N, CA, C and O atoms as a DFTB+ gen file, in Angstrom:
736 C
 N C O
     1  1      -2.899      15.129       2.902
     2  2      -2.406      15.115       1.292
     3  2      -2.809      17.037       1.265
     4  3      -3.573      17.735       1.932
     5  1      -2.021      17.269       0.345
     6  2      -1.760      18.906       0.032
     7  2      -2.941      18.815      -1.254
     8  3      -3.238      17.768      -1.829
     9  1      -3.431      19.955      -1.501
    10  2      -3.924      20.171      -3.110
    11  2      -3.115      20.373      -3.878
    12  3      -2.056      20.857      -3.477
    13  1      -3.285      20.104      -5.179
    14  2      -2.198      19.623      -6.123
    15  2      -0.857      18.952      -5.999
    16  3       0.130      19.094      -6.721
    17  1      -1.034      18.122      -4.842
    18  2       0.280      17.331      -4.467
    19  2       0.358      16.479      -5.553
    20  3      -0.730      15.916      -5.672
    21  1       1.382      16.018      -6.656
    22  2       1.579      14.741      -7.327
    23  2       1.551      13.577      -6.927
    24  3       2.486      13.120      -6.269
    25  1       0.313      12.755      -7.292
    26  2       0.301      11.009      -6.296
    27  2       0.127      10.395      -7.188
    28  3      -0.272      10.893      -8.241
    29  1       0.465       8.646      -6.979
    30  2       0.727       7.791      -8.160
    31  2       0.748       6.586      -6.945
    32  3       1.092       6.615      -5.764
    33  1       0.245       5.589      -7.768
    34  2       0.045       4.416      -7.048
    35  2       1.166       3.667      -6.764
    36  3       1.816       3.262      -7.728
    37  1       1.552       3.383      -5.598
    38  2       2.344       2.032      -5.333
    39  2       2.330       0.762      -5.803
    40  3       1.760      -0.207      -5.303
    41  1       3.026       0.814      -6.852
    42  2       3.166      -0.785      -7.223
    43  2       4.228      -1.314      -7.159
    44  3       5.116      -0.942      -7.926
    45  1       4.486      -2.461      -6.115
    46  2       6.180      -2.874      -6.259
    47  2       6.407      -3.701      -7.143
    48  3       5.496      -4.346      -7.662
    49  1       7.529      -3.819      -7.440
    50  2       8.060      -4.574      -8.601
    51  2       8.820      -5.767      -7.688
    52  3       9.695      -5.557      -6.848
    53  1       8.265      -7.064      -8.066
    54  2       8.562      -7.853      -7.443
    55  2       9.663      -9.118      -8.067
    56  3       9.431      -9.483      -9.220
    57  1      10.378      -9.520      -7.618
    58  2      11.607      -9.988      -7.979
    59  2      11.864     -11.343      -7.175
    60  3      12.184     -11.297      -5.987
    61  1      11.722     -12.494      -7.824
    62  2      12.201     -13.624      -7.482
    63  2      11.231     -14.322      -6.522
    64  3      10.566     -13.454      -5.957
    65  1      11.010     -15.127      -6.258
    66  2       9.960     -16.154      -5.385
    67  2       9.988     -15.474      -4.073
    68  3       8.980     -14.927      -3.625
    69  1      11.202     -15.495      -3.398
    70  2      11.210     -14.620      -2.031
    71  2      10.553     -13.547      -2.040
    72  3       9.996     -13.279      -0.976
    73  1      10.400     -12.695      -3.045
    74  2      10.127     -11.277      -3.111
    75  2       8.877     -11.223      -3.255
    76  3       8.253     -10.301      -2.728
    77  1       8.280     -12.133      -3.950
    78  2       6.892     -12.709      -4.203
    79  2       6.368     -13.041      -2.441
    80  3       5.289     -12.548      -2.112
    81  1       7.066     -13.772      -1.497
    82  2       6.347     -14.255      -0.808
    83  2       6.027     -13.156       0.525
    84  3       5.096     -13.084       1.328
    85  1       7.616     -12.148       0.268
    86  2       7.995     -11.088       1.269
    87  2       6.489     -10.069       0.997
    88  3       5.769      -9.674       1.913
    89  1       6.294      -9.829      -0.278
    90  2       5.275      -9.087      -0.501
    91  2       3.758      -9.485       0.064
    92  3       2.998      -8.732       0.673
    93  1       3.524     -10.882      -0.305
    94  2       2.398     -11.229       0.130
    95  2       2.517     -11.545       1.953
    96  3       1.413     -11.825       2.420
    97  1       3.138     -11.540       2.517
    98  2       3.217     -11.387       3.875
    99  2       3.334     -10.040       4.554
   100  3       3.528      -9.914       5.763
   101  1       3.216      -9.139       3.778
   102  2       3.638      -7.815       3.985
   103  2       2.098      -7.623       5.176
   104  3       2.270      -7.474       6.386
   105  1       0.961      -7.659       4.662
   106  2       0.091      -7.578       5.481
   107  2      -1.147      -8.333       5.197
   108  3      -0.802      -9.311       4.534
   109  1      -2.541      -8.347       5.400
   110  2      -3.743      -9.230       5.281
   111  2      -4.116      -8.596       4.351
   112  3      -4.758      -9.465       3.761
   113  1      -4.214      -7.595       3.674
   114  2      -4.846      -6.918       2.394
   115  2      -4.801      -7.543       1.392
   116  3      -3.734      -8.117       1.178
   117  1      -5.706      -7.667       0.562
   118  2      -5.293      -8.617      -0.669
   119  2      -4.316      -7.769      -1.751
   120  3      -4.240      -6.554      -1.933
   121  1      -3.748      -8.648      -2.263
   122  2      -2.688      -8.663      -3.495
   123  2      -3.027      -8.620      -4.930
   124  3      -3.327      -9.737      -5.353
   125  1      -3.069      -7.765      -5.731
   126  2      -2.835      -7.770      -7.092
   127  2      -1.818      -7.569      -7.722
   128  3      -1.219      -6.497      -7.801
   129  1      -1.469      -8.828      -8.346
   130  2      -0.248      -8.664      -9.153
   131  2      -0.449      -8.985     -10.302
   132  3      -1.110      -9.941     -10.708
   133  1       0.402      -7.793     -11.195
   134  2       0.367      -7.957     -12.833
   135  2       1.518      -8.610     -13.053
   136  3       2.603      -8.293     -12.566
   137  1       1.231      -9.874     -14.059
   138  2       2.505     -10.591     -14.600
   139  2       2.415      -9.790     -16.613
   140  3       1.450      -9.980     -17.353
   141  1       3.048      -9.377     -16.810
   142  2       3.508      -8.701     -17.739
   143  2       5.061      -8.985     -18.466
   144  3       6.085      -9.071     -17.788
   145  1       5.034      -9.112     -19.958
   146  2       6.480      -9.179     -20.637
   147  2       6.516      -7.504     -21.102
   148  3       5.579      -6.742     -21.338
   149  1       7.925      -7.286     -21.124
   150  2       7.857      -5.927     -21.504
   151  2       8.109      -5.673     -23.348
   152  3       8.398      -4.565     -23.799
   153  1       7.965      -6.675     -24.056
   154  2       7.915      -6.795     -25.529
   155  2       6.286      -6.951     -25.756
   156  3       5.845      -6.683     -26.874
   157  1       5.621      -7.267     -24.986
   158  2       4.188      -7.451     -25.057
   159  2       3.149      -5.993     -25.098
   160  3       2.783      -5.450     -24.055
   161  1       2.802      -5.539     -26.339
   162  2       1.950      -4.659     -26.510
   163  2       0.834      -4.438     -25.909
   164  3       0.469      -3.322     -25.538
   165  1       0.061      -5.725     -25.731
   166  2      -1.290      -5.539     -25.100
   167  2      -0.918      -5.517     -23.539
   168  3      -1.778      -5.250     -22.700
   169  1       0.333      -5.797     -23.215
   170  2       0.913      -5.443     -21.348
   171  2       0.859      -3.935     -21.514
   172  3       0.187      -3.315     -20.689
   173  1       1.461      -3.288     -22.447
   174  2       1.946      -1.716     -22.155
   175  2       0.542      -1.040     -22.343
   176  3       0.480       0.047     -21.768
   177  1      -0.505      -1.381     -22.949
   178  2      -1.639      -0.960     -22.737
   179  2      -2.230      -1.207     -21.652
   180  3      -2.687      -0.194     -21.124
   181  1      -2.439      -2.333     -21.003
   182  2      -3.027      -2.899     -19.733
   183  2      -2.474      -1.846     -18.897
   184  3      -3.122      -0.951     -18.354
   185  1      -0.870      -2.082     -18.827
   186  2      -0.282      -1.417     -17.748
   187  2      -1.226      -0.121     -17.313
   188  3      -1.519      -0.028     -16.121
   189  1      -1.629       0.715     -18.092
   190  2      -2.109       1.958     -17.913
   191  2      -3.367       1.750     -17.327
   192  3      -3.806       2.711     -16.694
   193  1      -3.914       0.947     -17.367
   194  2      -5.522       0.614     -16.750
   195  2      -5.134       0.291     -15.850
   196  3      -5.644       0.946     -14.941
   197  1      -4.205      -0.670     -15.375
   198  2      -3.600      -1.356     -14.090
   199  2      -3.471      -0.412     -13.013
   200  3      -4.187      -0.424     -12.012
   201  1      -2.455       0.484     -13.258
   202  2      -2.158       2.045     -12.388
   203  2      -3.413       2.540     -12.319
   204  3      -3.644       2.732     -11.126
   205  1      -4.453       2.882     -13.056
   206  2      -5.831       3.267     -12.696
   207  2      -6.676       2.463     -11.745
   208  3      -7.687       3.010     -11.304
   209  1      -6.484       1.635     -11.493
   210  2      -6.715       0.363     -10.724
   211  2      -6.425       0.632      -9.667
   212  3      -7.263       0.984      -8.837
   213  1      -5.010       0.527      -9.387
   214  2      -4.257       0.821      -8.301
   215  2      -4.282       2.389      -7.675
   216  3      -3.989       2.674      -6.514
   217  1      -4.672       3.268      -8.649
   218  2      -4.855       4.534      -7.812
   219  2      -6.073       4.779      -7.069
   220  3      -6.219       5.656      -6.217
   221  1      -7.174       3.706      -7.561
   222  2      -8.547       3.988      -7.251
   223  2      -8.335       2.731      -5.632
   224  3      -8.527       3.118      -4.480
   225  1      -8.023       1.650      -5.912
   226  2      -7.925       0.449      -4.729
   227  2      -6.703       0.277      -3.958
   228  3      -6.577      -0.553      -3.057
   229  1      -5.631       1.253      -4.422
   230  2      -4.173       0.715      -3.614
   231  2      -3.598       1.864      -2.909
   232  3      -4.123       2.966      -3.068
   233  1      -2.727       1.750      -2.260
   234  2      -1.638       2.759      -1.698
   235  2      -1.251       3.760      -2.437
   236  3      -0.713       3.518      -3.518
   237  1      -1.442       5.058      -2.015
   238  2      -0.821       6.360      -2.860
   239  2       0.357       6.771      -2.006
   240  3       0.385       6.970      -0.792
   241  1       1.464       6.868      -3.034
   242  2       2.327       8.021      -2.776
   243  2       2.707       9.108      -3.084
   244  3       1.918       9.698      -3.822
   245  1       3.319       9.473      -2.911
   246  2       3.684      11.188      -3.190
   247  2       5.175      11.206      -3.798
   248  3       5.700      10.118      -3.562
   249  1       5.816      11.850      -4.322
   250  2       6.970      11.947      -5.154
   251  2       8.096      11.855      -4.368
   252  3       9.175      11.737      -4.948
   253  1       8.052      11.898      -2.704
   254  2       9.248      11.771      -2.405
   255  2       8.995       9.836      -1.583
   256  3       9.716       9.275      -0.758
   257  1       7.885       9.394      -2.170
   258  2       7.679       8.051      -2.007
   259  2       7.370       7.927      -0.661
   260  3       7.817       6.919      -0.114
   261  1       6.736       8.674      -0.009
   262  2       6.003       8.705       1.336
   263  2       4.448       8.436       0.992
   264  3       3.796       9.185       0.265
   265  1       3.886       7.155       1.667
   266  2       2.371       7.009       1.769
   267  2       1.744       7.978       1.651
   268  3       2.489       8.938       1.846
   269  1       0.842       8.256       1.452
   270  2      -0.173       9.311       1.550
   271  2      -1.802       8.527       2.216
   272  3      -2.480       8.894       3.176
   273  1      -2.008       7.425       1.312
   274  2      -3.269       6.811       2.159
   275  2      -2.854       5.105       1.650
   276  3      -2.470       4.730       0.542
   277  1      -3.047       4.452       2.660
   278  2      -3.427       3.140       2.734
   279  2      -4.604       2.393       1.600
   280  3      -5.747       2.698       1.941
   281  1      -4.588       1.989       1.036
   282  2      -5.885       1.437       0.106
   283  2      -6.295      -0.032       0.583
   284  3      -5.508      -0.615       1.330
   285  1      -7.382      -0.615       0.229
   286  2      -7.855      -1.694       0.479
   287  2      -7.088      -2.883       0.106
   288  3      -7.104      -3.890       0.813
   289  1      -6.477      -2.809      -0.884
   290  2      -5.822      -3.660      -1.789
   291  2      -4.196      -3.458      -1.782
   292  3      -3.989      -2.325      -1.347
   293  1      -3.077      -4.054      -2.065
   294  2      -1.657      -3.781      -2.162
   295  2      -1.681      -4.291      -3.889
   296  3      -2.429      -5.127      -4.396
   297  1      -0.562      -3.448      -4.578
   298  2      -0.944      -3.671      -5.948
   299  2       1.172      -4.331      -6.337
   300  3       2.253      -4.098      -5.797
   301  1       0.753      -5.084      -7.405
   302  2       2.642      -5.638      -7.520
   303  2       2.481      -5.945      -9.151
   304  3       1.463      -6.094      -9.828
   305  1       3.907      -5.981      -9.514
   306  2       4.010      -6.391     -10.723
   307  2       5.480      -7.409     -11.167
   308  3       6.647      -7.220     -10.825
   309  1       5.041      -8.252     -11.835
   310  2       6.353      -9.228     -12.252
   311  2       6.604      -8.994     -13.210
   312  3       5.624      -8.723     -13.904
   313  1       7.905      -8.927     -13.885
   314  2       8.238      -8.632     -15.208
   315  2       8.786      -9.898     -15.483
   316  3       9.558     -10.558     -14.788
   317  1       8.153     -10.233     -16.897
   318  2       8.473     -12.279     -17.042
   319  2       9.782     -12.029     -17.601
   320  3      10.661     -12.704     -17.065
   321  1      10.160     -11.276     -18.501
   322  2      11.575     -11.294     -19.143
   323  2      12.913     -11.574     -17.935
   324  3      14.052     -11.931     -18.238
   325  1      12.477     -11.340     -16.729
   326  2      13.525     -11.314     -15.341
   327  2      13.020     -12.206     -14.698
   328  3      13.907     -12.647     -13.967
   329  1      11.758     -12.938     -14.481
   330  2      11.262     -13.745     -13.948
   331  2      10.511     -14.906     -14.277
   332  3       9.468     -15.366     -13.812
   333  1      11.235     -15.257     -15.135
   334  2      10.929     -16.380     -16.079
   335  2      10.484     -17.685     -15.462
   336  3       9.546     -18.263     -16.011
   337  1      11.068     -18.253     -14.329
   338  2      10.974     -19.299     -13.592
   339  2       9.974     -18.730     -12.853
   340  3       8.946     -18.745     -13.530
   341  1       9.771     -18.167     -11.631
   342  2       8.867     -17.574     -10.959
   343  2       7.461     -17.532     -11.667
   344  3       6.571     -18.091     -11.026
   345  1       7.099     -16.977     -12.863
   346  2       5.985     -16.607     -13.493
   347  2       5.797     -18.452     -14.206
   348  3       4.629     -18.758     -13.966
   349  1       6.343     -19.369     -14.762
   350  2       6.215     -20.583     -15.041
   351  2       5.739     -21.383     -13.578
   352  3       4.811     -22.181     -13.709
   353  1       6.287     -21.223     -12.279
   354  2       5.967     -21.671     -11.274
   355  2       4.496     -21.479     -10.978
   356  3       3.695     -22.378     -10.723
   357  1       4.236     -20.084     -11.053
   358  2       2.853     -19.472     -10.835
   359  2       1.557     -19.885     -11.938
   360  3       0.427     -19.399     -11.990
   361  1       2.092     -20.820     -12.671
   362  2       1.136     -21.236     -14.009
   363  2       0.543     -20.242     -14.843
   364  3      -0.630     -20.389     -15.187
   365  1       1.381     -18.976     -15.313
   366  2       1.067     -18.088     -16.138
   367  2       1.820     -18.818     -17.194
   368  3       2.910     -19.386     -17.134
   369  1       0.737     -18.625     -18.460
   370  2       1.108     -19.140     -19.852
   371  2       0.994     -17.867     -20.517
   372  3       1.900     -17.529     -21.279
   373  1      -0.430     -16.790     -20.250
   374  2      -0.458     -15.854     -21.339
   375  2      -0.344     -14.862     -20.571
   376  3      -0.437     -15.011     -19.353
   377  1      -0.054     -13.290     -21.310
   378  2       0.078     -12.011     -20.613
   379  2      -0.751     -10.920     -21.254
   380  3      -0.894     -11.159     -22.453
   381  1      -1.310      -9.871     -20.892
   382  2      -0.925      -9.992     -19.418
   383  2      -1.913     -10.251     -18.273
   384  3      -3.077      -9.884     -18.436
   385  1      -1.467     -10.998     -16.851
   386  2      -2.581     -11.683     -16.729
   387  2      -2.406     -10.983     -15.096
   388  3      -1.387     -10.387     -14.748
   389  1      -3.272     -11.135     -14.458
   390  2      -3.492     -10.473     -13.047
   391  2      -3.992     -11.685     -12.181
   392  3      -4.875     -12.448     -12.573
   393  1      -3.321     -11.803     -10.907
   394  2      -3.351     -12.875      -9.732
   395  2      -3.978     -11.822      -8.593
   396  3      -3.958     -10.610      -8.380
   397  1      -4.465     -12.853      -8.079
   398  2      -4.872     -11.765      -6.821
   399  2      -5.013     -13.179      -5.429
   400  3      -5.543     -14.290      -5.449
   401  1      -4.356     -12.518      -4.506
   402  2      -4.010     -13.451      -3.190
   403  2      -4.731     -12.468      -1.953
   404  3      -4.871     -11.254      -1.806
   405  1      -5.021     -13.416      -1.334
   406  2      -4.753     -12.924       0.311
   407  2      -3.588     -12.847       0.965
   408  3      -3.107     -13.851       1.491
   409  1      -3.004     -11.677       1.013
   410  2      -1.893     -11.215       1.797
   411  2      -1.901     -11.477       3.436
   412  3      -2.896     -11.458       4.161
   413  1      -0.860     -11.666       3.731
   414  2      -0.425     -11.934       5.013
   415  2      -0.901     -13.758       5.347
   416  3      -1.186     -14.063       6.505
   417  1      -0.928     -14.586       4.493
   418  2      -1.026     -15.785       4.759
   419  2       0.057     -16.563       4.014
   420  3       0.498     -16.470       2.869
   421  1       0.343     -17.383       5.072
   422  2       1.606     -18.598       4.452
   423  2       0.475     -20.072       4.086
   424  3      -0.447     -20.543       4.752
   425  1       1.024     -20.457       2.810
   426  2       0.342     -21.749       2.214
   427  2       0.962     -23.020       3.229
   428  3       1.836     -22.888       4.085
   429  1       0.379     -24.024       2.933
   430  2       1.199     -25.195       3.620
   431  2       2.651     -25.365       3.206
   432  3       3.100     -25.161       2.077
   433  1       3.308     -25.761       4.257
   434  2       4.786     -25.650       4.217
   435  2       5.440     -24.588       4.128
   436  3       6.556     -24.411       3.638
   437  1       4.586     -23.711       4.713
   438  2       5.329     -22.253       4.533
   439  2       5.527     -21.458       3.459
   440  3       6.230     -20.453       3.561
   441  1       4.950     -21.799       2.331
   442  2       5.010     -21.017       1.100
   443  2       4.041     -20.216       0.864
   444  3       3.279     -20.021       1.811
   445  1       3.769     -19.538      -0.377
   446  2       3.197     -18.470      -0.340
   447  2       1.366     -18.514      -0.490
   448  3       0.988     -19.197      -1.442
   449  1       0.662     -18.101       0.040
   450  2      -0.597     -18.370       0.492
   451  2      -1.461     -18.482      -0.936
   452  3      -0.834     -18.211      -1.960
   453  1      -2.512     -18.769      -1.029
   454  2      -3.458     -19.432      -1.782
   455  2      -3.845     -18.587      -2.775
   456  3      -4.446     -17.555      -2.477
   457  1      -3.486     -18.979      -4.435
   458  2      -3.910     -17.860      -5.285
   459  2      -5.669     -18.006      -5.072
   460  3      -6.171     -19.118      -4.912
   461  1      -6.462     -16.806      -5.092
   462  2      -7.560     -16.524      -5.121
   463  2      -8.572     -16.321      -6.588
   464  3      -9.758     -16.523      -6.848
   465  1      -7.276     -15.769      -7.405
   466  2      -8.261     -15.679      -8.686
   467  2      -7.068     -15.394      -9.794
   468  3      -6.100     -14.716      -9.448
   469  1      -7.127     -15.749     -10.686
   470  2      -6.398     -15.463     -12.106
   471  2      -7.315     -15.037     -13.038
   472  3      -8.386     -15.575     -13.320
   473  1      -6.645     -13.649     -13.677
   474  2      -7.619     -13.110     -14.624
   475  2      -7.016     -12.927     -16.092
   476  3      -6.385     -11.900     -15.843
   477  1      -6.842     -13.087     -16.967
   478  2      -6.007     -13.153     -18.280
   479  2      -6.964     -11.758     -18.554
   480  3      -8.140     -11.501     -18.299
   481  1      -6.041     -11.120     -19.096
   482  2      -6.610      -9.626     -19.441
   483  2      -6.798      -9.545     -20.914
   484  3      -5.973     -10.045     -21.678
   485  1      -7.836      -8.944     -21.318
   486  2      -8.467      -8.707     -22.572
   487  2      -9.181      -7.398     -22.445
   488  3      -8.851      -6.859     -21.389
   489  1     -10.123      -6.617     -23.200
   490  2     -10.308      -5.768     -23.086
   491  2     -11.733      -5.129     -21.926
   492  3     -11.937      -4.004     -21.470
   493  1     -12.356      -6.203     -21.797
   494  2     -12.959      -6.367     -20.414
   495  2     -12.382      -6.593     -19.083
   496  3     -12.959      -6.632     -17.996
   497  1     -11.301      -6.716     -19.328
   498  2     -10.253      -7.142     -17.800
   499  2     -10.242      -6.027     -16.709
   500  3     -10.014      -6.325     -15.536
   501  1     -10.468      -4.857     -17.060
   502  2     -10.623      -3.681     -15.892
   503  2     -12.051      -4.353     -15.157
   504  3     -12.286      -4.768     -14.022
   505  1     -12.629      -4.267     -16.050
   506  2     -14.023      -4.543     -15.172
   507  2     -14.190      -5.699     -14.376
   508  3     -14.911      -5.716     -13.379
   509  1     -13.413      -6.857     -14.872
   510  2     -13.212      -7.905     -14.367
   511  2     -12.687      -7.861     -12.601
   512  3     -12.961      -8.126     -11.430
   513  1     -11.930      -7.415     -13.362
   514  2     -10.424      -7.093     -11.971
   515  2     -11.092      -6.401     -10.748
   516  3     -10.957      -6.812      -9.596
   517  1     -11.905      -5.196     -11.141
   518  2     -12.610      -4.338     -10.037
   519  2     -13.665      -4.902      -9.337
   520  3     -13.855      -4.676      -8.142
   521  1     -14.623      -5.895     -10.271
   522  2     -15.512      -6.893      -9.647
   523  2     -14.846      -7.603      -8.981
   524  3     -15.158      -7.647      -7.791
   525  1     -13.772      -8.373      -9.403
   526  2     -13.030      -9.669      -8.110
   527  2     -12.745      -8.756      -7.125
   528  3     -13.354      -8.983      -6.079
   529  1     -11.879      -7.611      -7.110
   530  2     -11.348      -7.126      -5.958
   531  2     -12.550      -6.508      -5.024
   532  3     -12.451      -6.589      -3.800
   533  1     -13.761      -5.849      -5.681
   534  2     -14.484      -5.699      -4.877
   535  2     -15.569      -6.819      -4.073
   536  3     -16.193      -6.636      -3.028
   537  1     -15.545      -7.924      -4.887
   538  2     -16.429      -9.462      -4.458
   539  2     -15.449      -9.767      -2.918
   540  3     -15.729      -9.913      -1.728
   541  1     -14.165      -9.757      -3.758
   542  2     -13.457     -10.452      -2.571
   543  2     -13.055      -9.427      -1.004
   544  3     -12.608      -9.961       0.012
   545  1     -13.282      -8.198      -1.099
   546  2     -12.995      -7.165      -0.294
   547  2     -14.354      -6.942       1.106
   548  3     -14.330      -6.514       2.260
   549  1     -15.621      -7.618       0.009
   550  2     -17.039      -7.559       0.986
   551  2     -16.432      -9.362       1.347
   552  3     -16.516      -9.609       2.550
   553  1     -16.154      -9.952       0.922
   554  2     -16.204     -11.482       1.616
   555  2     -14.996     -11.405       2.868
   556  3     -14.984     -12.264       3.749
   557  1     -13.959     -10.245       2.836
   558  2     -13.129     -10.592       4.133
   559  2     -14.130      -9.750       5.170
   560  3     -14.145     -10.072       6.358
   561  1     -14.955      -8.671       4.683
   562  2     -15.937      -7.898       5.901
   563  2     -16.919      -8.980       6.683
   564  3     -17.243      -8.977       7.871
   565  1     -17.326      -9.999       5.525
   566  2     -17.963     -10.860       5.888
   567  2     -17.552     -11.653       6.965
   568  3     -18.100     -11.838       8.052
   569  1     -16.165     -12.240       6.359
   570  2     -15.540     -13.084       7.808
   571  2     -15.312     -12.379       9.138
   572  3     -15.517     -12.777      10.285
   573  1     -14.800     -11.145       8.647
   574  2     -14.681     -10.165       9.925
   575  2     -16.035     -10.500      11.205
   576  3     -16.093     -11.077      12.291
   577  1     -17.167      -9.608      10.130
   578  2     -18.608      -9.821      10.980
   579  2     -18.593     -11.248      11.529
   580  3     -18.691     -11.247      12.756
   581  1     -18.489     -12.595      10.926
   582  2     -18.692     -13.641      11.330
   583  2     -17.722     -14.024      12.441
   584  3     -17.936     -14.568      13.525
   585  1     -16.472     -13.544      11.813
   586  2     -15.367     -13.638      13.367
   587  2     -15.726     -13.130      14.268
   588  3     -15.160     -13.724      15.186
   589  1     -16.635     -11.992      14.880
   590  2     -16.638     -11.130      15.852
   591  2     -18.076     -12.185      16.279
   592  3     -18.164     -12.578      17.442
   593  1     -19.040     -12.541      15.351
   594  2     -20.494     -13.367      16.150
   595  2     -19.705     -14.372      17.096
   596  3     -19.825     -14.289      18.318
   597  1     -18.926     -15.288      16.513
   598  2     -17.988     -15.996      16.865
   599  2     -17.786     -16.109      18.104
   600  3     -18.194     -16.964      18.891
   601  1     -16.797     -14.743      18.341
   602  2     -16.060     -14.754      19.368
   603  2     -17.151     -14.073      20.600
   604  3     -17.030     -14.316      21.800
   605  1     -17.993     -13.369      20.129
   606  2     -19.159     -13.013      21.398
   607  2     -20.160     -14.280      21.987
   608  3     -20.772     -14.404      23.047
   609  1     -20.007     -15.275      20.619
   610  2     -20.740     -16.624      21.128
   611  2     -19.639     -17.216      22.019
   612  3     -20.200     -17.713      22.995
   613  1     -18.646     -17.333      22.077
   614  2     -17.183     -17.819      22.938
   615  2     -17.712     -17.482      23.940
   616  3     -18.464     -18.246      24.546
   617  1     -17.412     -16.122      24.397
   618  2     -17.720     -15.847      25.776
   619  2     -19.096     -16.096      26.382
   620  3     -19.078     -16.314      27.593
   621  1     -20.228     -16.106      25.811
   622  2     -21.554     -16.807      26.466
   623  2     -21.308     -17.761      26.484
   624  3     -21.046     -18.054      27.650
   625  1     -21.182     -18.728      25.734
   626  2     -21.506     -20.116      25.728
   627  2     -20.269     -20.834      26.793
   628  3     -20.424     -21.925      27.343
   629  1     -19.104     -20.010      26.930
   630  2     -18.388     -20.738      27.702
   631  2     -18.777     -20.402      29.010
   632  3     -18.155     -21.017      29.876
   633  1     -19.642     -19.589      29.415
   634  2     -20.136     -19.488      30.848
   635  2     -21.133     -20.374      31.237
   636  3     -21.360     -20.584      32.429
   637  1     -22.135     -21.250      29.780
   638  2     -22.874     -22.172      30.092
   639  2     -22.390     -23.504      30.227
   640  3     -23.052     -24.414      30.726
   641  1     -21.085     -23.630      29.723
   642  2     -20.378     -25.265      29.740
   643  2     -19.609     -25.218      30.828
   644  3     -18.777     -24.311      30.814
   645  1     -19.623     -25.909      31.766
   646  2     -18.554     -26.069      32.497
   647  2     -17.174     -26.882      32.444
   648  3     -16.148     -26.779      33.116
   649  1     -17.525     -27.701      31.425
   650  2     -16.659     -28.670      30.882
   651  2     -15.979     -28.491      29.831
   652  3     -16.572     -28.807      28.800
   653  1     -14.542     -27.942      29.667
   654  2     -13.895     -27.400      28.830
   655  2     -13.937     -28.531      27.238
   656  3     -14.050     -28.125      26.081
   657  1     -13.852     -29.457      27.534
   658  2     -13.423     -30.614      26.432
   659  2     -14.875     -30.422      25.820
   660  3     -14.877     -30.080      24.638
   661  1     -16.108     -30.586      26.427
   662  2     -17.086     -30.662      25.854
   663  2     -17.263     -29.033      25.053
   664  3     -17.762     -29.253      23.949
   665  1     -17.073     -27.823      25.203
   666  2     -17.061     -26.499      24.728
   667  2     -15.920     -26.859      23.563
   668  3     -16.271     -26.638      22.404
   669  1     -14.998     -27.229      23.714
   670  2     -13.829     -27.555      22.622
   671  2     -14.416     -28.131      21.420
   672  3     -13.996     -27.732      20.334
   673  1     -15.363     -29.046      21.471
   674  2     -15.774     -30.032      20.452
   675  2     -16.922     -28.960      19.795
   676  3     -16.841     -28.706      18.593
   677  1     -18.017     -28.326      20.638
   678  2     -18.971     -27.636      20.219
   679  2     -18.042     -26.426      19.186
   680  3     -18.355     -26.291      18.003
   681  1     -16.974     -25.662      19.768
   682  2     -16.577     -24.887      19.421
   683  2     -15.925     -25.009      17.906
   684  3     -16.213     -24.200      17.023
   685  1     -14.939     -26.202      17.690
   686  2     -14.951     -26.896      16.488
   687  2     -15.809     -26.861      15.093
   688  3     -15.488     -26.461      13.974
   689  1     -17.294     -27.562      15.701
   690  2     -18.393     -27.476      14.884
   691  2     -18.722     -26.271      14.673
   692  3     -19.256     -26.189      13.567
   693  1     -18.668     -25.363      15.159
   694  2     -19.200     -24.137      15.105
   695  2     -18.045     -22.894      14.083
   696  3     -18.277     -21.892      13.408
   697  1     -17.132     -23.452      14.359
   698  2     -15.708     -22.641      13.238
   699  2     -15.940     -23.365      12.139
   700  3     -15.914     -22.698      11.104
   701  1     -16.178     -24.604      12.004
   702  2     -15.906     -25.438      10.592
   703  2     -17.537     -24.941       9.896
   704  3     -17.677     -24.816       8.679
   705  1     -18.493     -24.739      10.724
   706  2     -19.847     -24.018       9.772
   707  2     -19.126     -22.922       9.306
   708  3     -18.815     -22.952       8.116
   709  1     -18.650     -21.569      10.244
   710  2     -18.856     -20.419       9.442
   711  2     -17.731     -20.469       8.376
   712  3     -17.873     -19.716       7.413
   713  1     -16.422     -21.411       8.434
   714  2     -15.951     -21.199       7.480
   715  2     -16.427     -21.969       5.855
   716  3     -15.833     -21.848       4.784
   717  1     -17.710     -22.777       6.159
   718  2     -17.972     -23.496       4.947
   719  2     -18.941     -22.133       4.401
   720  3     -19.001     -21.927       3.189
   721  1     -19.532     -21.417       5.165
   722  2     -20.420     -20.478       5.234
   723  2     -19.910     -19.113       4.318
   724  3     -20.571     -18.426       3.539
   725  1     -18.344     -18.985       4.762
   726  2     -17.971     -17.738       3.928
   727  2     -16.914     -18.263       2.916
   728  3     -16.196     -17.391       2.428
   729  1     -16.689     -19.603       2.502
   730  2     -16.239     -20.121       1.181
   731  2     -17.356     -20.081       0.228
   732  3     -17.185     -20.138      -0.990
   733  1     -18.333     -19.996       0.715
   734  2     -19.538     -19.996      -0.693
   735  2     -19.429     -19.022      -1.393
   736  3     -20.162     -18.880      -2.371
């Protein structure tokens, strides 16, 4: 990154359901998506705040559209006027709204991943969104730590158990406990 280089947040314009699915499956970072209507004054005002959040937490690109910094989350936007059906399928009724998904996941039946948060944007929305992103990022870090602990136990416990069937039963119980902890 050069001094004085003109940087901006990378906010992907999402078109159609398969465009959303592609965006979500690109990698495993959080996906923060703004749903807005072009005729909505509150949406235009919120757009400025959304870009600031994206500058802080998301990918930065230069004027040549080269990625200069990879952020903790990826940001996208869905325009209601050209994606009415998609917005309705997502259950969005008020604008602007921000949806947060965990990227890289497919839902049951190969569809999009689970929606983690939905925030209808009002004056205090910026703090709410930043707080939600930070909370979800820390949960991801906790999952990574717990996953590493489980893998270490896998190696140690496997040496103690000669019977693979018995070990698999214990391993499944351990994984379900770890998952319960991370969902709290």
